[in-house]
Tab-separated table of C-alpha atoms in Angstrom:
chain	number	residue	atom	x	y	z
V	1	MET	CA	58.790	-17.362	92.005
V	2	GLN	CA	57.790	-14.154	93.594
V	3	ILE	CA	60.036	-12.229	96.006
V	4	PRO	CA	58.312	-11.647	99.054
V	5	PRO	CA	57.845	-8.144	100.584
V	6	LYS	CA	61.008	-6.764	102.402
V	7	THR	CA	60.962	-7.080	106.192
V	8	GLU	CA	63.214	-4.804	108.315
V	9	ILE	CA	63.650	-5.339	111.897
V	10	LYS	CA	66.082	-3.075	113.865
V	11	ILE	CA	67.587	-4.642	116.999
V	12	LEU	CA	69.667	-2.690	119.365
V	13	VAL	CA	72.679	-4.600	120.076
V	14	PRO	CA	75.516	-3.803	122.834
V	15	LEU	CA	79.123	-3.534	122.008
V	16	THR	CA	81.341	-6.411	123.074
V	17	GLU	CA	84.544	-5.696	125.384
V	18	MET	CA	86.540	-5.787	122.288
V	19	GLN	CA	84.369	-3.479	120.561
V	20	ARG	CA	84.038	-1.001	123.536
V	21	PHE	CA	88.277	-1.024	123.838
V	22	TRP	CA	88.635	-0.263	120.049
V	23	TYR	CA	85.812	2.589	120.347
V	24	SER	CA	87.502	4.073	123.270
V	25	LYS	CA	91.054	4.062	121.583
V	26	MET	CA	89.622	5.597	118.466
V	27	LEU	CA	87.924	8.445	120.358
V	28	THR	CA	90.891	8.940	122.734
V	29	GLY	CA	93.577	9.406	119.656
V	30	GLU	CA	91.465	11.702	117.500
V	31	CYS	CA	90.132	13.915	120.068
V	32	ALA	CA	93.393	14.982	121.049
V	33	SER	CA	94.245	15.634	117.505
V	34	LEU	CA	91.026	17.351	116.858
V	35	ALA	CA	91.702	19.776	119.348
V	36	GLY	CA	94.875	21.337	117.791
V	37	SER	CA	93.332	21.288	114.206
V	38	GLY	CA	92.274	24.102	111.748
V	39	GLN	CA	88.427	24.155	111.204
V	40	THR	CA	88.831	22.394	107.488
V	41	ASP	CA	91.520	19.738	109.021
V	42	ALA	CA	89.072	19.206	111.923
V	43	TYR	CA	86.106	18.634	109.887
V	44	LYS	CA	88.207	16.193	107.785
V	45	ARG	CA	89.176	14.377	111.131
V	46	LEU	CA	85.875	14.413	112.492
V	47	ASN	CA	84.442	12.720	109.389
V	48	SER	CA	87.138	10.057	109.507
V	49	LEU	CA	86.664	9.402	113.093
V	50	VAL	CA	83.118	8.735	112.644
V	51	MET	CA	83.791	6.574	109.514
V	52	GLN	CA	86.184	4.727	112.048
V	53	LEU	CA	83.529	4.386	114.796
V	54	ARG	CA	81.030	2.955	112.468
V	55	LYS	CA	83.376	0.101	111.465
V	56	VAL	CA	84.028	-0.468	114.880
V	57	CYS	CA	80.409	-0.998	115.735
V	58	ASN	CA	80.353	-3.389	112.725
V	59	HIS	CA	83.332	-5.645	113.857
V	60	PRO	CA	86.452	-4.966	115.322
V	61	TYR	CA	88.329	-7.237	112.879
V	62	LEU	CA	87.630	-4.577	110.181
V	63	PHE	CA	90.953	-3.081	111.743
V	64	GLU	CA	94.080	-5.173	110.956
V	65	GLU	CA	95.502	-4.468	114.438
V	66	ALA	CA	92.261	-5.792	116.088
V	67	ASP	CA	93.010	-9.379	115.402
V	68	ILE	CA	96.610	-9.874	115.507
V	69	ASN	CA	96.536	-12.456	118.708
V	70	SER	CA	92.828	-13.834	117.888
V	71	GLY	CA	92.064	-16.548	115.485
V	72	TRP	CA	90.016	-16.396	112.746
V	73	THR	CA	87.595	-19.177	113.829
V	74	ASP	CA	84.106	-18.933	113.585
V	75	GLU	CA	83.687	-18.599	117.214
V	76	ALA	CA	86.039	-15.712	117.566
V	77	ILE	CA	84.510	-13.879	114.505
V	78	VAL	CA	81.194	-14.295	116.366
V	79	GLN	CA	82.163	-13.414	119.923
V	80	ALA	CA	84.227	-10.145	118.866
V	81	SER	CA	81.115	-7.981	117.450
V	82	GLY	CA	77.484	-7.767	119.291
V	83	LYS	CA	76.174	-7.850	116.005
V	84	MET	CA	77.743	-10.915	115.003
V	85	ILE	CA	76.265	-12.594	118.129
V	86	VAL	CA	72.824	-11.617	117.253
V	87	LEU	CA	73.315	-12.356	113.422
V	88	ASP	CA	74.383	-15.837	114.394
V	89	LYS	CA	71.569	-16.672	116.657
V	90	LEU	CA	69.172	-15.209	114.204
V	91	LEU	CA	70.448	-16.802	111.056
V	92	THR	CA	70.361	-20.389	112.968
V	93	LYS	CA	66.868	-19.738	114.120
V	94	LEU	CA	65.779	-18.825	110.690
V	95	GLN	CA	67.510	-21.581	108.810
V	96	LYS	CA	65.802	-24.104	111.099
V	97	GLU	CA	62.589	-22.438	109.899
V	98	GLY	CA	63.738	-22.923	106.337
V	99	ARG	CA	63.650	-19.167	105.647
V	100	LYS	CA	66.223	-17.254	103.192
V	101	VAL	CA	67.857	-14.256	104.454
V	102	LEU	CA	69.858	-11.438	102.603
V	103	VAL	CA	72.511	-9.471	104.556
V	104	PHE	CA	73.426	-6.092	103.451
V	105	SER	CA	76.284	-3.828	104.685
V	106	GLN	CA	77.608	-0.533	103.737
V	107	PHE	CA	81.239	-1.881	103.961
V	108	THR	CA	82.539	-4.389	101.496
V	109	SER	CA	85.035	-5.342	104.213
V	110	MET	CA	82.226	-6.389	106.869
V	111	LEU	CA	81.050	-8.655	103.838
V	112	ASP	CA	84.579	-10.203	103.694
V	113	VAL	CA	84.314	-10.764	107.486
V	114	LEU	CA	80.806	-12.175	106.857
V	115	GLY	CA	81.922	-14.574	104.031
V	116	ASP	CA	85.025	-15.902	106.605
V	117	PHE	CA	81.998	-16.672	108.921
V	118	MET	CA	79.634	-18.431	106.798
């Protein structure tokens, strides 16, 4: 069996309403604390903020507070994230075509969310 060449497709996906809420909340909370920080502390906080914003862009359920009132149903997991909406559609289409897919993430917690979905 031979592995076919890797195909990488980049798709720009809009944030869901829930993602926009958490993105805004992260920016609002951290920008205020950055203003009163020293340079070294501000650099660390800025790096932390960027990491948190990356998590929001992946899926808001990566934050414990984000899923308190919502169920971990397949539909809720998908609808909370723009990336998950597109992934769900792509996987359905590719599965019908008999294709195989590998999904990678730099966040193991995102792989946990994907595991709950699949």
